[in-house]
mmCIF file of C-alpha atoms in Angstrom:
data_model
loop_
_atom_site.group_PDB
_atom_site.id
_atom_site.type_symbol
_atom_site.label_atom_id
_atom_site.label_comp_id
_atom_site.label_asym_id
_atom_site.label_seq_id
_atom_site.Cartn_x
_atom_site.Cartn_y
_atom_site.Cartn_z
ATOM 1 C CA MET A 1 16.630 16.808 8.798
ATOM 2 C CA THR A 2 18.117 13.279 9.165
ATOM 3 C CA THR A 3 17.782 11.300 6.049
ATOM 4 C CA PRO A 4 16.215 7.888 6.693
ATOM 5 C CA ASN A 5 18.326 4.694 6.224
ATOM 6 C CA ARG A 6 17.494 2.532 3.246
ATOM 7 C CA SER A 7 14.801 -0.075 4.158
ATOM 8 C CA GLU A 8 13.121 -2.964 2.418
ATOM 9 C CA ILE A 9 9.485 -3.797 3.190
ATOM 10 C CA LEU A 10 7.904 -7.241 2.885
ATOM 11 C CA PHE A 11 4.113 -6.842 3.413
ATOM 12 C CA VAL A 12 1.921 -9.927 3.234
ATOM 13 C CA TYR A 13 -1.832 -9.836 3.171
ATOM 14 C CA ASP A 14 -4.470 -12.308 2.138
ATOM 15 C CA ALA A 15 -7.858 -12.045 0.411
ATOM 16 C CA GLN A 16 -10.768 -14.487 1.005
ATOM 17 C CA ASP A 17 -14.072 -14.429 -0.872
ATOM 18 C CA CYS A 18 -13.522 -10.919 -2.204
ATOM 19 C CA ASN A 19 -12.116 -8.925 -5.147
ATOM 20 C CA PRO A 20 -8.798 -7.551 -3.998
ATOM 21 C CA ASN A 21 -8.114 -5.633 -7.292
ATOM 22 C CA GLY A 22 -10.631 -5.675 -10.256
ATOM 23 C CA ASN A 23 -9.547 -4.793 -13.700
ATOM 24 C CA PRO A 24 -11.813 -1.984 -15.010
ATOM 25 C CA ILE A 25 -11.017 -2.837 -18.602
ATOM 26 C CA GLY A 26 -11.659 -6.577 -17.885
ATOM 27 C CA ASP A 27 -15.305 -6.380 -16.715
ATOM 28 C CA ASN A 28 -13.937 -5.842 -13.243
ATOM 29 C CA ARG A 29 -12.722 -9.371 -12.913
ATOM 30 C CA PRO A 30 -9.936 -10.050 -10.309
ATOM 31 C CA ARG A 31 -6.623 -9.516 -11.870
ATOM 32 C CA ARG A 32 -4.711 -12.793 -12.673
ATOM 33 C CA ASP A 33 -1.624 -13.765 -14.519
ATOM 34 C CA PRO A 34 -2.972 -15.454 -17.618
ATOM 35 C CA ASP A 35 -0.095 -18.003 -17.668
ATOM 36 C CA THR A 36 0.313 -18.917 -14.038
ATOM 37 C CA GLY A 37 -3.148 -18.191 -12.721
ATOM 38 C CA GLN A 38 -1.572 -16.250 -9.806
ATOM 39 C CA GLY A 39 -3.744 -13.315 -8.553
ATOM 40 C CA ILE A 40 -2.315 -9.819 -8.984
ATOM 41 C CA VAL A 41 -2.731 -6.683 -6.874
ATOM 42 C CA THR A 42 -1.146 -3.564 -8.310
ATOM 43 C CA ASP A 43 0.969 -1.169 -6.318
ATOM 44 C CA VAL A 44 -1.513 1.564 -7.305
ATOM 45 C CA ARG A 45 -4.258 -0.351 -5.408
ATOM 46 C CA LEU A 46 -2.041 -0.674 -2.287
ATOM 47 C CA LYS A 47 -0.998 3.032 -2.415
ATOM 48 C CA ARG A 48 -4.726 4.000 -2.544
ATOM 49 C CA TYR A 49 -5.345 2.139 0.654
ATOM 50 C CA ILE A 50 -2.363 3.948 2.239
ATOM 51 C CA ARG A 51 -3.450 7.266 0.977
ATOM 52 C CA ASP A 52 -6.999 6.838 2.305
ATOM 53 C CA GLN A 53 -5.601 5.823 5.635
ATOM 54 C CA LEU A 54 -3.428 8.969 5.785
ATOM 55 C CA LEU A 55 -6.608 11.037 5.216
ATOM 56 C CA ASP A 56 -8.331 9.269 8.083
ATOM 57 C CA ASP A 57 -5.386 9.948 10.212
ATOM 58 C CA GLY A 58 -5.815 13.663 9.543
ATOM 59 C CA PHE A 59 -2.903 14.179 6.975
ATOM 60 C CA ASP A 60 -3.683 15.990 3.778
ATOM 61 C CA ILE A 61 -2.793 14.331 0.374
ATOM 62 C CA TYR A 62 -2.440 15.446 -3.186
ATOM 63 C CA VAL A 63 -3.730 12.418 -5.186
ATOM 64 C CA LYS A 64 -7.420 12.393 -4.104
ATOM 65 C CA LYS A 65 -10.975 13.119 -5.412
ATOM 66 C CA LEU A 66 -12.686 16.349 -4.291
ATOM 67 C CA ASN A 67 -16.327 15.955 -3.375
ATOM 68 C CA GLY A 68 -16.281 12.584 -4.952
ATOM 69 C CA GLU A 69 -14.814 13.861 -8.407
ATOM 70 C CA SER A 70 -11.482 13.720 -10.108
ATOM 71 C CA ARG A 71 -9.960 17.084 -10.614
ATOM 72 C CA THR A 72 -7.060 18.706 -12.473
ATOM 73 C CA ARG A 73 -3.514 18.910 -11.004
ATOM 74 C CA THR A 74 -3.889 22.623 -10.704
ATOM 75 C CA THR A 75 -7.075 22.303 -8.604
ATOM 76 C CA LEU A 76 -5.393 19.679 -6.442
ATOM 77 C CA VAL A 77 -2.388 21.852 -5.776
ATOM 78 C CA LYS A 78 -4.712 24.709 -4.759
ATOM 79 C CA ASP A 79 -6.557 22.442 -2.438
ATOM 80 C CA VAL A 80 -3.357 21.145 -0.693
ATOM 81 C CA LEU A 81 -1.775 24.666 -0.491
ATOM 82 C CA GLU A 82 -5.101 26.154 0.802
ATOM 83 C CA ASP A 83 -4.221 29.851 0.911
ATOM 84 C CA VAL A 84 -2.370 29.956 -2.479
ATOM 85 C CA ASP A 85 -4.943 30.809 -5.169
ATOM 86 C CA ASP A 86 -3.149 32.766 -7.729
ATOM 87 C CA ALA A 87 0.290 33.644 -9.280
ATOM 88 C CA ASP A 88 0.843 36.639 -6.802
ATOM 89 C CA ASP A 89 0.305 34.273 -3.874
ATOM 90 C CA ILE A 90 3.034 32.012 -5.227
ATOM 91 C CA GLU A 91 5.496 34.855 -5.309
ATOM 92 C CA ASP A 92 4.654 35.645 -1.692
ATOM 93 C CA VAL A 93 5.763 32.179 -0.521
ATOM 94 C CA SER A 94 9.574 31.922 0.111
ATOM 95 C CA ASP A 95 9.738 28.249 -0.614
ATOM 96 C CA ILE A 96 6.648 26.972 -2.442
ATOM 97 C CA GLY A 97 8.076 23.533 -2.948
ATOM 98 C CA LYS A 98 8.671 23.066 0.785
ATOM 99 C CA LYS A 99 5.251 24.315 1.639
ATOM 100 C CA PHE A 100 3.669 21.825 -0.892
ATOM 101 C CA LEU A 101 5.728 18.818 0.386
ATOM 102 C CA ASP A 102 4.885 19.725 4.050
ATOM 103 C CA ALA A 103 1.258 19.520 3.291
ATOM 104 C CA ALA A 104 0.985 16.780 0.634
ATOM 105 C CA THR A 105 2.072 13.781 2.800
ATOM 106 C CA ASP A 106 1.518 11.246 0.043
ATOM 107 C CA VAL A 107 3.956 13.102 -2.286
ATOM 108 C CA ARG A 108 6.752 12.727 0.347
ATOM 109 C CA TYR A 109 6.160 8.974 0.161
ATOM 110 C CA PHE A 110 5.257 8.245 -3.413
ATOM 111 C CA GLY A 111 6.100 11.273 -5.432
ATOM 112 C CA ALA A 112 3.919 12.844 -8.038
ATOM 113 C CA THR A 113 3.653 14.220 -11.582
ATOM 114 C CA LEU A 114 3.432 18.010 -11.637
ATOM 115 C CA SER A 115 2.934 18.884 -15.346
ATOM 116 C CA PHE A 116 -0.062 21.245 -15.237
ATOM 117 C CA GLU A 117 -2.740 21.742 -17.878
ATOM 118 C CA SER A 118 -3.079 24.965 -19.791
ATOM 119 C CA SER A 119 -6.053 27.230 -19.511
ATOM 120 C CA ASP A 120 -7.780 29.726 -21.823
ATOM 121 C CA ASP A 121 -8.589 31.897 -18.825
ATOM 122 C CA GLU A 122 -5.760 34.467 -18.386
ATOM 123 C CA GLU A 123 -5.590 34.459 -14.559
ATOM 124 C CA ASP A 124 -5.628 30.583 -14.459
ATOM 125 C CA GLU A 125 -2.926 30.402 -17.141
ATOM 126 C CA ALA A 126 -0.737 32.893 -15.133
ATOM 127 C CA PHE A 127 -1.229 30.609 -12.100
ATOM 128 C CA ARG A 128 -0.323 27.518 -14.169
ATOM 129 C CA GLN A 129 2.851 29.155 -15.531
ATOM 130 C CA ALA A 130 3.842 30.209 -12.075
ATOM 131 C CA LEU A 131 3.387 26.627 -10.781
ATOM 132 C CA SER A 132 5.420 25.268 -13.725
ATOM 133 C CA ASP A 133 8.229 27.783 -12.938
ATOM 134 C CA SER A 134 8.255 26.780 -9.281
ATOM 135 C CA PHE A 135 7.862 23.060 -9.423
ATOM 136 C CA PRO A 136 9.815 20.209 -11.134
ATOM 137 C CA ASN A 137 7.950 18.187 -13.677
ATOM 138 C CA ASN A 138 7.700 15.430 -11.046
ATOM 139 C CA PHE A 139 8.859 14.326 -7.592
ATOM 140 C CA GLN A 140 10.239 10.807 -7.659
ATOM 141 C CA GLY A 141 8.821 9.013 -4.699
ATOM 142 C CA PRO A 142 11.303 7.356 -2.327
ATOM 143 C CA VAL A 143 8.828 4.733 -1.201
ATOM 144 C CA GLN A 144 7.786 2.305 -4.008
ATOM 145 C CA PHE A 145 6.147 -1.070 -4.071
ATOM 146 C CA LEU A 146 6.101 -3.628 -6.828
ATOM 147 C CA PRO A 147 2.790 -5.199 -7.910
ATOM 148 C CA SER A 148 2.218 -8.384 -6.043
ATOM 149 C CA LYS A 149 1.527 -11.887 -7.412
ATOM 150 C CA SER A 150 -0.074 -14.287 -5.072
ATOM 151 C CA LEU A 151 1.867 -17.277 -3.740
ATOM 152 C CA ASN A 152 -0.973 -19.583 -4.920
ATOM 153 C CA GLU A 153 -3.009 -20.009 -8.080
ATOM 154 C CA VAL A 154 -6.269 -18.308 -7.454
ATOM 155 C CA GLU A 155 -9.736 -19.396 -8.517
ATOM 156 C CA GLU A 156 -12.662 -17.191 -9.244
ATOM 157 C CA ASN A 157 -15.868 -18.152 -7.528
ATOM 158 C CA GLU A 158 -18.453 -18.232 -10.255
ATOM 159 C CA GLU A 159 -21.190 -18.468 -7.718
ATOM 160 C CA TYR A 160 -20.754 -14.858 -6.781
ATOM 161 C CA ASP A 161 -20.844 -13.702 -10.459
ATOM 162 C CA SER A 162 -23.914 -11.819 -11.534
ATOM 163 C CA LEU A 163 -25.509 -12.194 -8.269
ATOM 164 C CA THR A 164 -29.122 -11.078 -8.583
ATOM 165 C CA SER A 165 -30.651 -9.148 -5.717
ATOM 166 C CA VAL A 166 -34.385 -9.335 -5.418
ATOM 167 C CA ILE A 167 -36.242 -6.566 -3.767
ATOM 168 C CA SER A 168 -39.837 -5.764 -3.156
ATOM 169 C CA THR A 169 -41.315 -2.978 -5.242
ATOM 170 C CA GLY A 170 -43.882 -2.355 -2.532
ATOM 171 C CA GLU A 171 -46.722 -2.687 -4.897
ATOM 172 C CA GLU A 172 -48.816 -5.816 -4.679
ATOM 173 C CA ASN A 173 -45.717 -7.482 -3.236
ATOM 174 C CA ARG A 174 -44.194 -7.612 -6.739
ATOM 175 C CA GLN A 175 -40.395 -8.059 -6.780
ATOM 176 C CA GLY A 176 -37.792 -6.892 -9.155
ATOM 177 C CA GLY A 177 -34.077 -7.807 -9.585
ATOM 178 C CA PHE A 178 -30.817 -6.271 -10.776
ATOM 179 C CA ASP A 179 -27.374 -7.711 -11.471
ATOM 180 C CA LEU A 180 -24.653 -6.825 -8.900
ATOM 181 C CA ASP A 181 -21.970 -8.072 -11.272
ATOM 182 C CA ASP A 182 -20.078 -9.662 -8.332
ATOM 183 C CA LYS A 183 -16.642 -11.153 -9.167
ATOM 184 C CA ARG A 184 -14.498 -12.590 -6.306
ATOM 185 C CA ILE A 185 -11.611 -14.902 -5.788
ATOM 186 C CA LYS A 186 -11.895 -17.815 -3.422
ATOM 187 C CA TYR A 187 -8.493 -17.295 -1.679
ATOM 188 C CA GLY A 188 -5.169 -15.603 -2.418
ATOM 189 C CA ILE A 189 -2.069 -14.595 -0.403
ATOM 190 C CA PHE A 190 -0.137 -11.746 -1.710
ATOM 191 C CA PRO A 191 3.415 -10.674 -0.707
ATOM 192 C CA PHE A 192 4.340 -7.011 -1.549
ATOM 193 C CA TRP A 193 7.933 -5.977 -1.822
ATOM 194 C CA GLY A 194 8.757 -2.303 -1.300
ATOM 195 C CA LEU A 195 11.833 -0.118 -0.986
ATOM 196 C CA VAL A 196 12.479 3.012 1.038
ATOM 197 C CA ASP A 197 15.264 4.795 -0.834
ATOM 198 C CA ASN A 198 17.531 7.066 1.184
ATOM 199 C CA ASN A 199 18.600 9.039 -1.909
ATOM 200 C CA ASN A 200 15.189 9.952 -3.105
ATOM 201 C CA ALA A 201 14.104 10.729 0.490
ATOM 202 C CA ALA A 202 15.995 13.920 0.421
ATOM 203 C CA ALA A 203 14.246 15.024 -2.773
ATOM 204 C CA THR A 204 10.751 14.874 -1.163
ATOM 205 C CA ASN A 205 11.715 15.683 2.388
ATOM 206 C CA LEU A 206 10.731 12.156 3.598
ATOM 207 C CA SER A 207 11.517 12.158 7.320
ATOM 208 C CA GLU A 208 12.367 9.444 9.690
ATOM 209 C CA ASP A 209 8.964 10.025 11.289
ATOM 210 C CA ASP A 210 7.327 9.333 7.894
ATOM 211 C CA VAL A 211 9.201 6.005 7.666
ATOM 212 C CA GLN A 212 8.295 5.021 11.170
ATOM 213 C CA ARG A 213 4.718 5.886 10.314
ATOM 214 C CA LEU A 214 4.796 3.178 7.619
ATOM 215 C CA ASP A 215 5.169 0.495 10.279
ATOM 216 C CA THR A 216 1.580 0.816 11.348
ATOM 217 C CA LEU A 217 0.277 2.644 8.310
ATOM 218 C CA CYS A 218 0.335 -0.365 6.022
ATOM 219 C CA TRP A 219 -1.344 -2.642 8.552
ATOM 220 C CA ARG A 220 -3.974 -0.202 9.522
ATOM 221 C CA ALA A 221 -4.699 0.667 5.866
ATOM 222 C CA LEU A 222 -5.620 -2.913 5.231
ATOM 223 C CA LYS A 223 -7.630 -3.130 8.350
ATOM 224 C CA ASN A 224 -9.525 0.059 7.869
ATOM 225 C CA GLN A 225 -9.789 0.763 4.104
ATOM 226 C CA THR A 226 -11.105 -2.652 2.897
ATOM 227 C CA THR A 227 -14.503 -2.491 4.455
ATOM 228 C CA SER A 228 -16.642 -2.063 1.341
ATOM 229 C CA ARG A 229 -18.632 -4.932 0.129
ATOM 230 C CA SER A 230 -16.256 -6.244 -2.576
ATOM 231 C CA LYS A 231 -13.106 -5.554 -0.549
ATOM 232 C CA LEU A 232 -14.058 -6.998 2.812
ATOM 233 C CA GLY A 233 -12.125 -10.295 3.481
ATOM 234 C CA GLN A 234 -8.598 -8.930 3.221
ATOM 235 C CA GLU A 235 -6.317 -9.169 6.209
ATOM 236 C CA PRO A 236 -2.639 -8.208 6.950
ATOM 237 C CA ARG A 237 -0.659 -11.235 7.927
ATOM 238 C CA LEU A 238 3.068 -10.241 8.013
ATOM 239 C CA TYR A 239 4.956 -6.885 7.890
ATOM 240 C CA ILE A 240 8.797 -6.755 7.841
ATOM 241 C CA ARG A 241 10.917 -3.662 7.370
ATOM 242 C CA VAL A 242 14.589 -4.412 7.214
ATOM 243 C CA GLU A 243 16.416 -1.217 7.947
ATOM 244 C CA TYR A 244 20.011 -1.244 6.852
ATOM 245 C CA SER A 245 23.035 0.425 8.528
ATOM 246 C CA GLU A 246 24.992 0.426 5.239
ATOM 247 C CA GLU A 247 24.153 3.204 2.825
ATOM 248 C CA ASP A 248 22.739 2.301 -0.604
ATOM 249 C CA PHE A 249 22.495 -1.414 0.141
ATOM 250 C CA HIS A 250 19.437 -3.752 -0.100
ATOM 251 C CA ILE A 251 18.869 -7.423 -0.977
ATOM 252 C CA GLY A 252 15.994 -6.836 -3.361
ATOM 253 C CA GLY A 253 13.030 -9.068 -4.285
ATOM 254 C CA LEU A 254 12.201 -10.231 -0.778
ATOM 255 C CA GLN A 255 8.826 -11.319 -2.109
ATOM 256 C CA ASN A 256 10.537 -14.048 -4.137
ATOM 257 C CA LEU A 257 11.968 -15.527 -0.919
ATOM 258 C CA LEU A 258 8.585 -16.706 0.307
ATOM 259 C CA ASP A 259 6.851 -19.838 -0.869
ATOM 260 C CA LEU A 260 3.983 -22.042 0.362
ATOM 261 C CA ALA A 261 5.281 -24.988 2.348
ATOM 262 C CA GLY A 262 4.131 -28.446 1.184
ATOM 263 C CA GLU A 263 1.362 -29.260 -1.304
ATOM 264 C CA SER A 264 -2.199 -29.423 -0.004
ATOM 265 C CA GLU A 265 -4.473 -31.943 -1.668
ATOM 266 C CA GLN A 266 -7.254 -29.659 -0.514
ATOM 267 C CA PRO A 267 -8.043 -26.425 -2.287
ATOM 268 C CA LEU A 268 -6.954 -23.332 -0.367
ATOM 269 C CA ARG A 269 -9.716 -21.410 1.075
ATOM 270 C CA SER A 270 -8.432 -19.544 4.070
ATOM 271 C CA VAL A 271 -5.341 -18.698 6.043
ATOM 272 C CA SER A 272 -5.830 -21.964 7.976
ATOM 273 C CA ASP A 273 -5.039 -23.984 4.869
ATOM 274 C CA ILE A 274 -1.492 -22.505 4.349
ATOM 275 C CA THR A 275 1.975 -22.505 5.889
ATOM 276 C CA VAL A 276 4.377 -19.916 4.472
ATOM 277 C CA ASP A 277 7.916 -21.131 3.936
ATOM 278 C CA ALA A 278 10.233 -18.313 5.009
ATOM 279 C CA SER A 279 13.505 -20.345 5.154
ATOM 280 C CA ASP A 280 15.025 -18.707 2.049
ATOM 281 C CA LEU A 281 14.258 -15.230 3.403
ATOM 282 C CA LEU A 282 16.000 -16.118 6.726
ATOM 283 C CA GLU A 283 19.056 -17.406 4.818
ATOM 284 C CA ALA A 284 19.218 -14.219 2.733
ATOM 285 C CA LEU A 285 19.025 -12.026 5.803
ATOM 286 C CA ALA A 286 21.718 -14.110 7.468
ATOM 287 C CA ASP A 287 24.014 -13.532 4.509
ATOM 288 C CA VAL A 288 23.899 -9.733 5.093
ATOM 289 C CA SER A 289 23.287 -9.704 8.848
ATOM 290 C CA ASP A 290 26.345 -7.311 9.420
ATOM 291 C CA ARG A 291 24.597 -4.837 7.152
ATOM 292 C CA ILE A 292 21.271 -4.787 9.015
ATOM 293 C CA LYS A 293 20.603 -2.235 11.727
ATOM 294 C CA THR A 294 17.123 -3.139 12.842
ATOM 295 C CA ILE A 295 14.304 -5.434 11.704
ATOM 296 C CA HIS A 296 10.867 -3.988 12.354
ATOM 297 C CA VAL A 297 8.302 -6.772 12.420
ATOM 298 C CA LEU A 298 4.593 -7.386 12.957
ATOM 299 C CA GLY A 299 2.695 -10.712 12.448
ATOM 300 C CA ASP A 300 -0.722 -12.165 12.721
ATOM 301 C CA ARG A 301 -1.043 -15.220 14.928
ATOM 302 C CA ARG A 302 -3.318 -16.847 12.387
ATOM 303 C CA LEU A 303 -0.566 -17.163 9.793
ATOM 304 C CA THR A 304 1.778 -20.157 10.183
ATOM 305 C CA ILE A 305 5.357 -19.829 9.112
ATOM 306 C CA ASP A 306 7.977 -22.577 8.515
ATOM 307 C CA THR A 307 11.390 -21.108 9.284
ATOM 308 C CA GLY A 308 13.311 -24.290 8.048
ATOM 309 C CA SER A 309 13.915 -25.487 11.553
ATOM 310 C CA VAL A 310 10.699 -24.788 13.393
ATOM 311 C CA THR A 311 7.071 -23.889 12.617
ATOM 312 C CA VAL A 312 5.737 -20.737 14.410
ATOM 313 C CA SER A 313 2.793 -18.374 14.217
ATOM 314 C CA ALA A 314 3.671 -15.143 12.551
ATOM 315 C CA ASP A 315 3.273 -13.166 15.752
ATOM 316 C CA ASP A 316 6.226 -15.146 17.053
ATOM 317 C CA PHE A 317 8.434 -14.433 13.955
ATOM 318 C CA GLY A 318 10.034 -11.409 15.715
ATOM 319 C CA GLU A 319 11.176 -13.790 18.521
ATOM 320 C CA VAL A 320 12.762 -16.104 15.828
ATOM 321 C CA LEU A 321 14.716 -13.096 14.403
ATOM 322 C CA SER A 322 15.818 -11.998 17.852
ATOM 323 C CA GLU A 323 17.143 -15.405 18.562
ATOM 324 C CA ASP A 324 19.039 -15.246 15.322
ATOM 325 C CA GLY A 325 20.908 -12.248 16.756
ATOM 326 C CA TYR A 326 19.064 -9.326 14.968
ATOM 327 C CA ASP A 327 18.095 -6.068 16.794
ATOM 328 C CA VAL A 328 14.294 -6.473 16.504
ATOM 329 C CA HIS A 329 11.550 -3.884 16.951
ATOM 330 C CA GLU A 330 8.301 -5.721 17.483
ATOM 331 C CA ILE A 331 5.605 -3.221 16.295
ATOM 332 C CA ASP A 332 2.549 -2.615 18.436
ATOM 333 C CA VAL A 333 -0.034 -1.165 16.110
ATOM 334 C CA ILE A 334 -2.282 0.162 18.859
ATOM 335 C CA GLU A 335 0.423 1.616 20.971
ATOM 336 C CA GLU A 336 2.423 3.171 18.111
ATOM 337 C CA ARG A 337 -0.275 4.273 15.715
ATOM 338 C CA ASP A 338 -0.007 7.876 16.952
ATOM 339 C CA LEU A 339 3.692 8.037 17.560
ATOM 340 C CA ALA A 340 4.621 9.486 14.210
ATOM 341 C CA ASN A 341 1.843 12.085 13.862
#
């Protein structure tokens, strides 16, 4: 199997009139940096969208609920391995680690903890011990994302909070109400930075097909997995994967090379109110252009980007990169969504 090249991912999406990542220990309020007011979306939230999209695409995953309930790691391993139910079954498999990684697609990307819980049941305990003897304590994932802080200071819309829905009780047209506890931000634009590490790729058998799958997976996950009431309103705006030809090299922190251009006197409420300044990003790429193999790019025409010399819509950003001399792969989500299956 060919080990994938190291890549950096810059994935930008925005959130309008929704709750992109509520904090369960904070009354489910949208996460914000208390000092800067920037919105926060965790890497765990982004990975959940991607895992759910993998399931929808027909791939099995390890980190999931079964029948709507959280289960132990032992149960999840049994579910992924399907025909492996006890310690004897494990002995019959020549390479249980490979069988697990082949089936658990999300582990190939993000890794997993594999310390299994003890059991008072003799048979279950024998299975747990066999698992512990066969697996490492964890697989370190070669694909990681940092939590994202929004480019702008986000505001919470208090008008949505504690929204009361009134419904008829059906009896003498009486009506009752209940609190929906609805907390949303007005607008935020979030840049995620991610790394595909070539060294850890070998540890989880991450393939080149898996990496190519990311090029449509992230975009489709935001399109398809944010359709619940509180999550609707999030849209992918820009995806860039910088694939390097030089081993073990990356720039790092690409999310810090984006900013909002100009200062609007009007409050930000939608993608139409912003222009993203990508001039620092382009300068950083130019400095290492001889180490870049290909730039994979996808943009939404509704996002405006200032390159430092021209202003373009994000769907033309690939053309800007091509004119700068890079080998560019402009991603077609519809045409390429099944290529890596």
